[in-house]
Short mmCIF file of C-alpha atoms in Angstrom, two decimals:
data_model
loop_
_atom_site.label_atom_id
_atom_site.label_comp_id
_atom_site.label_asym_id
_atom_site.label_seq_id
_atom_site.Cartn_x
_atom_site.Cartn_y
_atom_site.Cartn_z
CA UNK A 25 38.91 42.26 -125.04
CA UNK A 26 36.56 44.18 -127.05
CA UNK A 27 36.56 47.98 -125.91
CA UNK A 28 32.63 47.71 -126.00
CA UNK A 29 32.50 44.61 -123.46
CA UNK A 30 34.85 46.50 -121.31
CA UNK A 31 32.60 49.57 -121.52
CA UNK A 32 29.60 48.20 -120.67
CA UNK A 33 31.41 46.50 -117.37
CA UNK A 34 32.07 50.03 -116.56
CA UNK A 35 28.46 50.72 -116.73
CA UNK A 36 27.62 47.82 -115.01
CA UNK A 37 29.86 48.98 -112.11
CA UNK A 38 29.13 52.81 -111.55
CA UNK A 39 25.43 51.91 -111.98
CA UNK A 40 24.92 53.46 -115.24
CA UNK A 41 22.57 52.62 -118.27
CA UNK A 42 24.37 50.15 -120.54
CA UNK A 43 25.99 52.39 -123.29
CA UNK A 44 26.57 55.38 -121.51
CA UNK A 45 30.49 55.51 -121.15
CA UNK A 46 31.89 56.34 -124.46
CA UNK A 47 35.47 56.11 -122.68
CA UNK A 48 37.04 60.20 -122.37
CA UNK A 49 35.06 60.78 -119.45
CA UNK A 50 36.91 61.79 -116.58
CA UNK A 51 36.79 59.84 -112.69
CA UNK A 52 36.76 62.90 -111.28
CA UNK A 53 33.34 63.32 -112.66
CA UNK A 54 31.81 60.02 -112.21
CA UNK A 55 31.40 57.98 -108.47
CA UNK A 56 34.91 56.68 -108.67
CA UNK A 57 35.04 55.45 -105.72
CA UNK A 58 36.93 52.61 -103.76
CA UNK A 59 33.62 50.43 -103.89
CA UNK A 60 34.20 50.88 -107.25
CA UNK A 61 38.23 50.47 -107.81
CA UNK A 62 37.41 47.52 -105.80
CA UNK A 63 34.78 45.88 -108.29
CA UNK A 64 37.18 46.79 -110.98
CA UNK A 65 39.67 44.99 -109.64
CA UNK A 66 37.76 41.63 -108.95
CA UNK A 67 36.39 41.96 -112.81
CA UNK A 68 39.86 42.24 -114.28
CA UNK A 69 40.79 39.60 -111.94
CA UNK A 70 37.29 37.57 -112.75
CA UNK A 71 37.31 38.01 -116.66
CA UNK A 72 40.72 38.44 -117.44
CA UNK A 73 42.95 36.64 -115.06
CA UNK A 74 44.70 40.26 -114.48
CA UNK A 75 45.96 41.32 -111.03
CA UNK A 76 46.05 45.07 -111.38
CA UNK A 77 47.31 47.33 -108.91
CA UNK A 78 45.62 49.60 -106.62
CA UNK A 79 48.49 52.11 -107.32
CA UNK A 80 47.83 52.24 -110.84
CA UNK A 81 44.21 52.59 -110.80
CA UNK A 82 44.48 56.02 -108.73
CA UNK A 83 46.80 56.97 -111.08
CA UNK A 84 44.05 56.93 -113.89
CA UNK A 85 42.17 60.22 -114.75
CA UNK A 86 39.52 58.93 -117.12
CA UNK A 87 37.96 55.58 -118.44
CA UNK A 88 40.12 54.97 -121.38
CA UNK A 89 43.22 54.86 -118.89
CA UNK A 90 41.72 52.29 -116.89
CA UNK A 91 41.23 50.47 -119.86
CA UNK A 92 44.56 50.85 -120.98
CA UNK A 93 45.60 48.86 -117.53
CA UNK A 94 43.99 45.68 -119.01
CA UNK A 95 44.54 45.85 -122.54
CA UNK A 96 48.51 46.56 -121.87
CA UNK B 7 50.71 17.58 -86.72
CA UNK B 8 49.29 14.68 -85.49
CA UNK B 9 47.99 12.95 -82.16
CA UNK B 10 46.60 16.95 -81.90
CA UNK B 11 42.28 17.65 -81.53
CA UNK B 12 39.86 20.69 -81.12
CA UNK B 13 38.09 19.58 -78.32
CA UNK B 14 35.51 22.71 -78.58
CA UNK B 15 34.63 25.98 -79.87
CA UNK B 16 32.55 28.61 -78.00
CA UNK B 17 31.80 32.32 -78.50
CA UNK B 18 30.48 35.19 -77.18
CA UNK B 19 28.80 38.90 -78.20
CA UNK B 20 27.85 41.85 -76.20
CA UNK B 21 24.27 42.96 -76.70
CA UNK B 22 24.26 46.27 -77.88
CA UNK B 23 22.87 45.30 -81.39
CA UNK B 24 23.44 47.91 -84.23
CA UNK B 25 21.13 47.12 -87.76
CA UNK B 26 21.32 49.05 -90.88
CA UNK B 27 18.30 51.39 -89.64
CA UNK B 28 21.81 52.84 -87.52
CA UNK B 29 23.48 53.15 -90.07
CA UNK B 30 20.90 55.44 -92.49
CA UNK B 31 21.06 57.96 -89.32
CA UNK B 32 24.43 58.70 -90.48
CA UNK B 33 24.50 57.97 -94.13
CA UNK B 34 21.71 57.76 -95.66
CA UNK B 35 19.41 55.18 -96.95
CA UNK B 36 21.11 55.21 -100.41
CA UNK B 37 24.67 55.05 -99.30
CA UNK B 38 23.87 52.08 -96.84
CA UNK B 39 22.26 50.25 -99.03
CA UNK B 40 25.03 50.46 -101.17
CA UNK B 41 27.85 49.76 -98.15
CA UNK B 42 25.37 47.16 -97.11
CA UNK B 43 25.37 44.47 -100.11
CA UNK B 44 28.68 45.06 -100.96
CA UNK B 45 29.93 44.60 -96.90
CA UNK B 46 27.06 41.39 -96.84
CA UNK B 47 26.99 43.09 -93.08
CA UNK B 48 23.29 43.75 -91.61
CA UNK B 49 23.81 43.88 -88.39
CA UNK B 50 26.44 43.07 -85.69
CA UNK B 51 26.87 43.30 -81.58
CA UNK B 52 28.71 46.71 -79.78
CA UNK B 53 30.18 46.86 -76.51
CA UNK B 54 29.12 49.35 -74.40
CA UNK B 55 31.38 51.23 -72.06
CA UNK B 56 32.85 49.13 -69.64
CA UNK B 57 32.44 45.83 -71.56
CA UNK B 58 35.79 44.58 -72.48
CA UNK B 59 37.79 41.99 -74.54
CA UNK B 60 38.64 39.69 -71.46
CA UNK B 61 34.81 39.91 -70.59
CA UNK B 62 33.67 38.38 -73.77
CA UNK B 63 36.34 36.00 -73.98
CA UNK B 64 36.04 34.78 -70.02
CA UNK B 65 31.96 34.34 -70.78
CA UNK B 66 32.85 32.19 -73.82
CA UNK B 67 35.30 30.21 -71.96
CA UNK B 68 32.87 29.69 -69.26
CA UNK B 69 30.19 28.26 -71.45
CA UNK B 70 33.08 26.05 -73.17
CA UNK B 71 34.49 24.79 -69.87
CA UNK B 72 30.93 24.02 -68.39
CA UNK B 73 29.99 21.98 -70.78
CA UNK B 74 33.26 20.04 -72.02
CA UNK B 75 33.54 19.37 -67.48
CA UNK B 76 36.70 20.68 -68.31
CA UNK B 77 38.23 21.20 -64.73
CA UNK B 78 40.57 24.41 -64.77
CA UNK B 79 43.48 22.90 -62.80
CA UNK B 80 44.00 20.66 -65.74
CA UNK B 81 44.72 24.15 -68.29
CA UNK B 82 48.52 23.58 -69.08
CA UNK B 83 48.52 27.37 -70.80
CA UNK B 84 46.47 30.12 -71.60
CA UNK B 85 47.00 31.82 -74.93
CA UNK B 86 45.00 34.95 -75.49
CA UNK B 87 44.67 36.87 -79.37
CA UNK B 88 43.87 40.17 -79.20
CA UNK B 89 44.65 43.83 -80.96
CA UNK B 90 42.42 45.45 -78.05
CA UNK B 91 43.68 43.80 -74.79
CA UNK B 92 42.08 45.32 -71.52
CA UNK B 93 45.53 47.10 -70.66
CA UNK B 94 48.71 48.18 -72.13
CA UNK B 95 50.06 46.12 -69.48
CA UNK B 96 49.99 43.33 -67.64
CA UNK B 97 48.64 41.15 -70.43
CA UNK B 98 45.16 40.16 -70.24
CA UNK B 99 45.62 36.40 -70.41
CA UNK B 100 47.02 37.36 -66.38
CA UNK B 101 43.48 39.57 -66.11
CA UNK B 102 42.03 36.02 -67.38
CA UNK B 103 44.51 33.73 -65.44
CA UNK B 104 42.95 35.16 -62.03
CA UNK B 105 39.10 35.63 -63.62
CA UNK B 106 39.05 31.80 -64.58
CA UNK B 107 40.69 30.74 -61.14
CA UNK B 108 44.03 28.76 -63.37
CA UNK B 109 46.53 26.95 -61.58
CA UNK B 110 50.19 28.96 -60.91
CA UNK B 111 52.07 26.56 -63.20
CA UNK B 112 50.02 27.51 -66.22
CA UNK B 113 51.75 29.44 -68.70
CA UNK B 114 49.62 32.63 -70.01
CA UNK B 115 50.58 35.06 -72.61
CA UNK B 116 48.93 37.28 -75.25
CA UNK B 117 49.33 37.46 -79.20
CA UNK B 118 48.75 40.52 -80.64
CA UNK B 119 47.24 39.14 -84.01
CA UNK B 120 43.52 40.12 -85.76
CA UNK B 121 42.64 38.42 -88.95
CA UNK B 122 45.29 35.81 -89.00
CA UNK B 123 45.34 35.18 -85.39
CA UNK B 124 42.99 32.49 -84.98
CA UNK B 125 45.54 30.65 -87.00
CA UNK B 126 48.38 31.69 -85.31
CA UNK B 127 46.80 30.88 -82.08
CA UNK B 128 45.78 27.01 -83.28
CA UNK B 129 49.31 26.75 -84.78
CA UNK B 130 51.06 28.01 -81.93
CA UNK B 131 48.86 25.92 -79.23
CA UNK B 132 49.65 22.86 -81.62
CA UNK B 133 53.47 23.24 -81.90
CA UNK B 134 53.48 23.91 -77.93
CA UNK B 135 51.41 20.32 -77.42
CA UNK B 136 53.55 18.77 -80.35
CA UNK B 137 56.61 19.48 -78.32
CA UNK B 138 55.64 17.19 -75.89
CA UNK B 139 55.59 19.25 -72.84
CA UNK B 140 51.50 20.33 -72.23
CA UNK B 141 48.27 18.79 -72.71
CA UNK B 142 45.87 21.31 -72.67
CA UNK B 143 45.62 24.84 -73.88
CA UNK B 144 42.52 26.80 -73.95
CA UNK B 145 43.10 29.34 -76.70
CA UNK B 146 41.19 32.51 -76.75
CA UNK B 147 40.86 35.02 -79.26
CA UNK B 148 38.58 38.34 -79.43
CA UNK B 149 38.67 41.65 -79.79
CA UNK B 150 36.50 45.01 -79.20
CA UNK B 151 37.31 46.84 -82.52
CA UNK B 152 34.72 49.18 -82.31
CA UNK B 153 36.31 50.82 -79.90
CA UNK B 154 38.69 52.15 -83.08
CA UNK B 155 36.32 53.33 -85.16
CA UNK B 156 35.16 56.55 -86.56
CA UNK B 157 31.22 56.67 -86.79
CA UNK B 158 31.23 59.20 -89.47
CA UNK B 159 33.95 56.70 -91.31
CA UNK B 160 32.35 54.74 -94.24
CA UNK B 161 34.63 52.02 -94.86
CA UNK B 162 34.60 50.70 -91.36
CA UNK B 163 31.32 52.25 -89.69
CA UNK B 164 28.89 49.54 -90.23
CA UNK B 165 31.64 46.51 -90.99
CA UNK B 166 33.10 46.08 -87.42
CA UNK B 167 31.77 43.97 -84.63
CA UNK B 168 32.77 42.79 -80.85
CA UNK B 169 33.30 39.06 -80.07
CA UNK B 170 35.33 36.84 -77.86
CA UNK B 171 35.60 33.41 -78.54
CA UNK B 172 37.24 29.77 -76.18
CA UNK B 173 39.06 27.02 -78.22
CA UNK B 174 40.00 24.01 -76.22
CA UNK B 175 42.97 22.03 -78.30
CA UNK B 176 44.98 19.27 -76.48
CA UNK B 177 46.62 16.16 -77.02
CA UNK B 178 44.88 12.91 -78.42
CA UNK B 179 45.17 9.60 -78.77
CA UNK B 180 43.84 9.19 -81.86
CA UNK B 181 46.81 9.35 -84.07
CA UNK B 182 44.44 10.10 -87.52
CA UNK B 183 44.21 13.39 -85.80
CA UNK B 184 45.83 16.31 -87.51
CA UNK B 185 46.70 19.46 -88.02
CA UNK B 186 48.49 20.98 -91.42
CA UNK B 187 49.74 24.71 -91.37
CA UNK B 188 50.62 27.32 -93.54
CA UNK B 189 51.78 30.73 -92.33
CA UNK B 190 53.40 33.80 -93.96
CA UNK B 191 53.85 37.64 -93.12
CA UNK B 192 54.47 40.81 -95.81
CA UNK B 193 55.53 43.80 -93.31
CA UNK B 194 55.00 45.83 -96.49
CA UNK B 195 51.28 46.29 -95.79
CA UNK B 196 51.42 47.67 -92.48
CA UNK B 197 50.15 51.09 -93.38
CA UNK B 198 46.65 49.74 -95.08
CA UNK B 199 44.94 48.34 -91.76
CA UNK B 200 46.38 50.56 -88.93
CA UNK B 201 45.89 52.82 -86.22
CA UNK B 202 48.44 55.14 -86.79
CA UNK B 203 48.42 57.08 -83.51
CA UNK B 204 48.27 55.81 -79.68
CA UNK B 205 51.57 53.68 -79.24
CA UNK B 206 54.66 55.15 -79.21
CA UNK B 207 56.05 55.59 -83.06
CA UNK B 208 53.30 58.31 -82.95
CA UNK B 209 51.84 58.73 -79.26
CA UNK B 210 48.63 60.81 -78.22
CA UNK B 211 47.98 63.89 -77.94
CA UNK B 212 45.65 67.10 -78.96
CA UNK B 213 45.47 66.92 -82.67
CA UNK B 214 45.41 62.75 -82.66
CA UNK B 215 42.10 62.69 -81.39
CA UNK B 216 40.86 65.31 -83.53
CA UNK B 217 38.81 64.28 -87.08
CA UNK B 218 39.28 65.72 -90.18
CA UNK B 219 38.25 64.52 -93.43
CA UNK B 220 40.62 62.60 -95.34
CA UNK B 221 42.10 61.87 -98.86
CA UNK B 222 39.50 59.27 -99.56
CA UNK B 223 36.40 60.93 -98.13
CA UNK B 224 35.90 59.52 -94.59
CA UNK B 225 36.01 61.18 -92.05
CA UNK B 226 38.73 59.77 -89.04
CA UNK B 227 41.40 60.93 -86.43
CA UNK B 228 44.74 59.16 -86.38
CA UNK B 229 43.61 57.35 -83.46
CA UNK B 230 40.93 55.59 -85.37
CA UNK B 231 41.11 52.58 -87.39
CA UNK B 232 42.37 53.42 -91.03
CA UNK B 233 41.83 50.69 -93.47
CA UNK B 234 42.61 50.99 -97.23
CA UNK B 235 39.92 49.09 -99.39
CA UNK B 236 41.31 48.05 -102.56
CA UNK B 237 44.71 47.46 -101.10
CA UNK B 238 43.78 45.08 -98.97
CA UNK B 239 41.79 43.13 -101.40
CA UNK B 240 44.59 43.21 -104.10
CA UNK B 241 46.78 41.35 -101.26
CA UNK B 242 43.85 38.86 -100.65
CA UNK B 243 44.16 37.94 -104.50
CA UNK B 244 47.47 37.72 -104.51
CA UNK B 245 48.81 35.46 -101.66
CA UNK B 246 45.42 33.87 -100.86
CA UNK B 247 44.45 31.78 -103.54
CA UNK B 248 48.38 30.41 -104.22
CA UNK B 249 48.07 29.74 -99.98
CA UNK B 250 44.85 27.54 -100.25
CA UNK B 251 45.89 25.44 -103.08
CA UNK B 252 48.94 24.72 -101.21
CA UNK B 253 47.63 24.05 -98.09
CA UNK B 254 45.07 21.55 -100.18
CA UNK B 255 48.01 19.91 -102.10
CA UNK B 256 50.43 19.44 -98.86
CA UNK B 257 47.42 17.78 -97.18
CA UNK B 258 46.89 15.31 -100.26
CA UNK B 259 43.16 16.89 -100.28
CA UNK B 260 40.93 18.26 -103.61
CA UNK B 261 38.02 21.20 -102.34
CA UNK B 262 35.30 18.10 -102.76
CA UNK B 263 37.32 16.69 -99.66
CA UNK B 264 36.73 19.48 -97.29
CA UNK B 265 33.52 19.44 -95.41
CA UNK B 266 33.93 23.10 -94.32
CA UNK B 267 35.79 26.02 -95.42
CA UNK B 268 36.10 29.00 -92.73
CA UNK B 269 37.86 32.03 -93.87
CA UNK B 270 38.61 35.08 -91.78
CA UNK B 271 35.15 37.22 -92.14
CA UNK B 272 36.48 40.01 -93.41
CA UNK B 273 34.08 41.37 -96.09
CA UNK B 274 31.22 39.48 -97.87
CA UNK B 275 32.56 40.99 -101.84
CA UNK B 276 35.59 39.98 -101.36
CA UNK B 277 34.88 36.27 -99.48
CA UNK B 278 32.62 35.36 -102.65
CA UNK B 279 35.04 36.79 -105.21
CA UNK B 280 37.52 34.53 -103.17
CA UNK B 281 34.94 31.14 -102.82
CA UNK B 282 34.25 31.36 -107.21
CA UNK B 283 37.92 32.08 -107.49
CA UNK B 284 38.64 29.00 -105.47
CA UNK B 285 35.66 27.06 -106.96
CA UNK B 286 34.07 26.39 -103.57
CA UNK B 287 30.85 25.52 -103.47
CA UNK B 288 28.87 28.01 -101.60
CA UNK B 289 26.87 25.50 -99.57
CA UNK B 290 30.47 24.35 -97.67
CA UNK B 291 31.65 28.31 -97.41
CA UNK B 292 30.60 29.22 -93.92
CA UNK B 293 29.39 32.95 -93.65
CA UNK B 294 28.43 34.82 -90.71
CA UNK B 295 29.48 38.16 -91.50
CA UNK B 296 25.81 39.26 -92.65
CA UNK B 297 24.71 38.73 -88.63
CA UNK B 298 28.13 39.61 -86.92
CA UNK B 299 30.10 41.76 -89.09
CA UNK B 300 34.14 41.71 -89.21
CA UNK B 301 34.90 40.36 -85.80
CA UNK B 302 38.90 40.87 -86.06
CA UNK B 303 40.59 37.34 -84.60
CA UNK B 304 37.38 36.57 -83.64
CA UNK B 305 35.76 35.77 -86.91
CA UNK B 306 36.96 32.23 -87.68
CA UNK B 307 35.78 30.37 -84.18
CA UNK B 308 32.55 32.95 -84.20
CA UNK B 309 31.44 31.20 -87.79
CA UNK B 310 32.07 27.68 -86.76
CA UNK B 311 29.86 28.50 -83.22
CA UNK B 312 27.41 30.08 -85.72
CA UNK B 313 27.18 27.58 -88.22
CA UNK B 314 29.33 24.77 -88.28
CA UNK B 315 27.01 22.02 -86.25
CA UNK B 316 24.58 20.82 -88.61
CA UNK B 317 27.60 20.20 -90.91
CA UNK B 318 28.97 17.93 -88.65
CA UNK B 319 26.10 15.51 -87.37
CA UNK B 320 26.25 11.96 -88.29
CA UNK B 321 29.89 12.22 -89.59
CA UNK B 322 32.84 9.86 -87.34
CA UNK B 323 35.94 12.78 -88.99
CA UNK B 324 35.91 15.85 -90.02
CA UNK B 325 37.95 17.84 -92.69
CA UNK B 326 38.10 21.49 -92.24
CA UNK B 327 40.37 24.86 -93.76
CA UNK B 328 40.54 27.46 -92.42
CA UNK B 329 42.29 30.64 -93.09
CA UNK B 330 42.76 34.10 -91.73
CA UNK B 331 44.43 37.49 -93.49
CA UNK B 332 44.76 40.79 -93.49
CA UNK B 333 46.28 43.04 -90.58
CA UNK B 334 50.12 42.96 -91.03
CA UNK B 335 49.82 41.59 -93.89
CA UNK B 336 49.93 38.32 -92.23
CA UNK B 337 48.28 35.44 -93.48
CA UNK B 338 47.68 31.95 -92.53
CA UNK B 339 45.65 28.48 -93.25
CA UNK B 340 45.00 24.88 -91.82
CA UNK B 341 43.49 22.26 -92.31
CA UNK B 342 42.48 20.08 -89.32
CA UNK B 343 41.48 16.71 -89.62
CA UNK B 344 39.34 15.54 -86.07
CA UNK B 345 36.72 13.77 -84.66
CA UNK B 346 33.36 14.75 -85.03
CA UNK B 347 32.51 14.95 -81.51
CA UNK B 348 33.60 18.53 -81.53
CA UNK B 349 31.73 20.70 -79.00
CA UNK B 350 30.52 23.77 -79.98
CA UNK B 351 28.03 25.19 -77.40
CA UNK B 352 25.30 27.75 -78.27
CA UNK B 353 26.32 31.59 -78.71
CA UNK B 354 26.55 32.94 -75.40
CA UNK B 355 25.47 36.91 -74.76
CA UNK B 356 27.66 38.85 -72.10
CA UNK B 357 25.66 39.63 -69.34
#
């Protein structure tokens, strides 16, 4: 689970240029929205066999936290 | 459960017609786009005022009964699905008793099921028949859910259509016939797909018809139809998967079995998310979402009138699953082994 790879599926999913999500930046700031919890959801599900929980997710303030819910 | 056949499948839509050119008026061109391919919904069918859930189901029964030369004196019971019955009370499968002209010794009653209820309506209609007592049961399930939405509501504007759909299941001779179930409820989901205001835990009045906007950006009163995204499909992944391969393994079948799988058309991300997950192949996943939308209990017989025919043609049997979830949670599956003389008659429109 390279933190790159994950990065760029972040990109991927908030329609951003591959390489722009370093990984401090903060939901609040971005189009976090439930399209998107729910695409994040079927990746982790998808790439890593990981059924996270909605609960958690909104619980996240920036990138690196949601990558903390798969890496954990 | 054996000696047990569908005998036919109609359906029916209003024709008010909404399209995605609807939905920019309200949102945009960017944000429906967006809704759009992640929905799979272009367009789907809209009651007007005045058009009801016993009208659509009574036309689709009509069209199923006409051509099966099904005579109605020979209707054992009535079983209606609905979350948006004509009334409060009396049930509408009595509204439908006296519409369809049924004899006084048929039993009629109403479920009050949406995305599983198409199962619990087959399951229920085949345990009754089972039993030994009735024959015949035309099974009916539809509902008019855009009647509980907000417009100005994203997550449900442009998802939701109207349908009512007939089911005629009764007893057979042929004992290869059957019918394998597999239900299951989690009451702990009941506040992600709700209407929280309107029956008596929380009844109506002034400020339950009034819209606000709320914690995730849409824009609904407590009478409207709240539905929460990623909770829902986080349920979906958990108990649907482990229900299929079950419902596979207790019927001794693998997915290259199954000539048709016909799942509950809830949302077109999550259905193909589900069919990869599952390793269906896409060409025996029946979707009809993109022209009808979410159609509540009326998804599952709506998609086999849509598109199950040309599956069937030239086959003696046919091996089916279905499976319906969501509202409740509740959660079911079958699959159905029958002739494949099924009738499925053309879409009907309400008049």
């Amino acid at each position: 689970m390279e933190k790159s790879e994950i990065l760029s599926m972040f990109d991927d999913l908030l329609e951003l240029d591959a390489g722009t999500l370093k990984g401090d930046e903060s939901l609040a700031e971005l189009n976090w929205n439930s399209l998107a919890i729910i695409g994040f959801i079927a990746m982790a599900d998808e790439k890593y066999q990981i059924a996270l929980s909605p609960k958690d997710i909104i619980n996240a303030k920036t990138i690196n936290e949601l990558i903390g819910l798969i890496n954990n | 459960m054996k000696g047990i056949r569908i005998s036919g499948i109609a359906s029916a839509i209003p024709k008010g017609k909404r399209t995605l050119k609807d939905d920019e008026k309200i949102f945009g061109i960017e944000e429906t786009t967006k809704i759009s391919s992640s929905t799979g919904v272009k367009t789907r069918y809209i009651v007007k005022d005045g058009e009801c859930t016993s009208d659509l189901c009574f036309t689709a029964a009509k069209a199923l009964l006409s051509q099966l030369e099904v005579p109605t004196s020979s209707i054992d019971a009535l079983i209606l699905v609905t979350q948006t019955p004509d009334y409060i009370l009396p049930a509408t499968s009595c509204v439908l008793h006296d519409r369809l002209g049924l004899s006084k010794s048929c039993i009629t009653f109403d479920v009050n099921l949406g995305c599983s209820g198409y199962i619990y309506g087959l399951w229920l209609a085949a345990n009754i028949i089972s039993s030994g007592t009735l024959s015949r049961i035309l099974f009916l399930a539809g509902d008019t859910i855009s009647r509980l939405i907000s417009p100005s509501d994203r997550s449900v504007s442009s998802l939701f259509g109207d349908a009512g759909t007939a089911t005629i299941i009764e007893k057979t001779d042929d004992e290869s016939s059957q019918m394998i179930f597999s239900l299951g409820t989690d009451g702990k989901g009941k506040d992600q797909l709700i209407v929280p205001a309107g029956g008596f835990r929380y009844p109506k009045m002034q400020k339950t018809s009034e819209r606000s906007m709320r914690k995730d950006n849409n824009f609904r009163s407590d009478e409207d139809l709240y539905m929460n995204g990623p909770e829902i499909f986080s349920f979906s992944l958990r108990e649907i998967p482990p229900l299929i391969n079950t419902l596979l393994d207790e019927t001794q079948w693998s997915v290259s079995d199954v000539d048709a799988f016909i799942f509950h058309q809830a949302n077109g991300f999550m259905l193909r998310h589900l069919m990869r997950r599952l390793k269906i192949p896409a060409e025996k996943f029946i979707l009809a979402l993109s022209e009808y939308g979410n159609t509540s209990s009326a998804s599952i017989p709506l998609a086999m009138t849509h598109d199950l025919s040309r599956r069937i043609t030239g086959k003696e049997t046919i091996k089916l699953l279905l499976s319906g979830f969501g509202v409740g949670y509740s959660w079911g599956g079958v699959t159905i082994k029958c002739g494949a003389n099924l009738v499925l008659p053309k879409l009907t429109i309400l008049d």
